[in-house]
CSV table of C-alpha atoms in Angstrom, one decimal:
chain,number,residue,atom,x,y,z
V,1,UNK,CA,8.0,-9.3,-15.2
V,2,UNK,CA,7.2,-5.9,-13.5
V,3,UNK,CA,4.0,-5.6,-11.6
V,4,UNK,CA,2.6,-2.2,-10.4
V,5,UNK,CA,-0.3,-1.5,-8.1
V,6,UNK,CA,-2.1,1.8,-7.3
V,7,UNK,CA,-3.8,1.3,-4.0
V,8,UNK,CA,-6.0,4.0,-2.4
V,9,UNK,CA,-6.8,3.7,1.2
V,10,UNK,CA,-8.8,5.5,3.9
V,11,UNK,CA,-7.5,5.9,7.5
V,12,UNK,CA,-10.6,6.6,9.5
V,13,UNK,CA,-9.2,7.3,12.9
V,14,UNK,CA,-6.7,9.9,11.7
V,15,UNK,CA,-7.4,13.3,13.2
V,16,UNK,CA,-4.2,15.0,11.9
V,17,UNK,CA,-1.3,14.5,9.5
V,18,UNK,CA,0.7,13.4,12.5
V,19,UNK,CA,-1.7,10.5,13.1
V,20,UNK,CA,-1.7,9.6,9.5
V,21,UNK,CA,2.1,9.6,9.3
V,22,UNK,CA,2.3,7.3,12.3
V,23,UNK,CA,0.0,4.8,10.7
V,24,UNK,CA,1.7,5.0,7.3
V,25,UNK,CA,5.2,4.7,8.8
V,26,UNK,CA,4.2,1.5,10.7
V,27,UNK,CA,2.6,0.0,7.6
V,28,UNK,CA,5.3,0.9,5.1
V,29,UNK,CA,8.1,-0.2,7.4
V,30,UNK,CA,6.6,-3.6,8.0
V,31,UNK,CA,5.9,-4.2,4.3
V,32,UNK,CA,9.4,-3.3,3.3
V,33,UNK,CA,10.8,-5.6,5.9
V,34,UNK,CA,8.5,-8.6,5.1
V,35,UNK,CA,8.1,-8.4,1.3
V,36,UNK,CA,10.4,-7.9,-1.7
V,37,UNK,CA,8.6,-4.8,-3.1
V,38,UNK,CA,9.1,-1.1,-3.3
V,39,UNK,CA,6.3,0.9,-1.8
V,40,UNK,CA,5.7,4.6,-1.4
V,41,UNK,CA,2.9,7.1,-0.7
V,42,UNK,CA,2.3,8.7,-4.1
V,43,UNK,CA,-0.8,11.0,-3.6
V,44,UNK,CA,-2.8,12.7,-0.9
V,45,UNK,CA,0.3,13.6,1.2
V,46,UNK,CA,-1.6,16.6,2.7
V,47,UNK,CA,-4.9,14.9,3.3
V,48,UNK,CA,-5.6,13.5,6.8
V,49,UNK,CA,-7.6,10.4,6.1
V,50,UNK,CA,-6.7,9.4,2.5
V,51,UNK,CA,-3.6,7.9,1.0
V,52,UNK,CA,-2.5,6.3,-2.2
V,53,UNK,CA,0.4,3.8,-2.4
V,54,UNK,CA,2.4,2.8,-5.4
V,55,UNK,CA,3.7,-0.7,-5.1
V,56,UNK,CA,6.2,-2.4,-7.5
V,57,UNK,CA,7.5,-5.9,-7.6
V,58,UNK,CA,9.9,-7.4,-10.2
V,59,UNK,CA,10.6,-11.1,-10.8
V,60,UNK,CA,11.2,-13.5,-13.6
V,61,UNK,CA,7.6,-14.6,-13.9
V,62,UNK,CA,4.2,-13.0,-13.8
V,63,UNK,CA,2.9,-15.7,-11.4
V,64,UNK,CA,5.6,-15.0,-8.9
V,65,UNK,CA,5.2,-11.2,-9.2
V,66,UNK,CA,1.4,-11.5,-8.8
V,67,UNK,CA,1.7,-13.7,-5.8
V,68,UNK,CA,4.0,-11.2,-4.1
V,69,UNK,CA,1.7,-8.3,-4.8
V,70,UNK,CA,-1.4,-10.2,-3.6
V,71,UNK,CA,0.5,-11.0,-0.4
V,72,UNK,CA,1.2,-7.3,0.1
V,73,UNK,CA,-2.5,-6.4,-0.4
V,74,UNK,CA,-3.6,-9.1,2.1
V,75,UNK,CA,-1.1,-7.7,4.6
V,76,UNK,CA,-2.4,-4.1,4.1
V,77,UNK,CA,-5.9,-5.5,4.6
V,78,UNK,CA,-4.8,-7.0,7.9
V,79,UNK,CA,-4.3,-3.6,9.5
V,80,UNK,CA,-7.6,-2.5,11.2
V,81,UNK,CA,-6.9,1.2,10.9
V,82,UNK,CA,-6.6,1.2,7.1
V,83,UNK,CA,-9.3,0.3,4.6
V,84,UNK,CA,-8.3,-0.4,1.0
V,85,UNK,CA,-10.8,1.2,-1.5
V,86,UNK,CA,-9.5,1.4,-5.1
V,87,UNK,CA,-6.8,-1.0,-6.4
V,88,UNK,CA,-5.5,-1.2,-9.9
V,89,UNK,CA,-2.9,-3.5,-11.4
V,90,UNK,CA,-0.5,-2.8,-14.4
V,91,UNK,CA,2.0,-5.2,-16.0
V,92,UNK,CA,5.1,-4.3,-17.9
């Protein structure tokens, strides 16, 4: 089962693209190290305070895939500098 998430976020304290990249680098690196997912910034690369992640997980069952993706979302929510706004799931 393949699970895909579009996840839009706001980075309130970012005053420049450099600030944004520092936050994103820390978040993306930790997610890649901790979870078995692929994640990348897919939109708003030139916007200071907005970002959109594409997150993909593949496993043998939908339950396992959904659990992994939910864990990633909870981990993103644990960062005080990022607020998740719009999240959508797709299954393949």
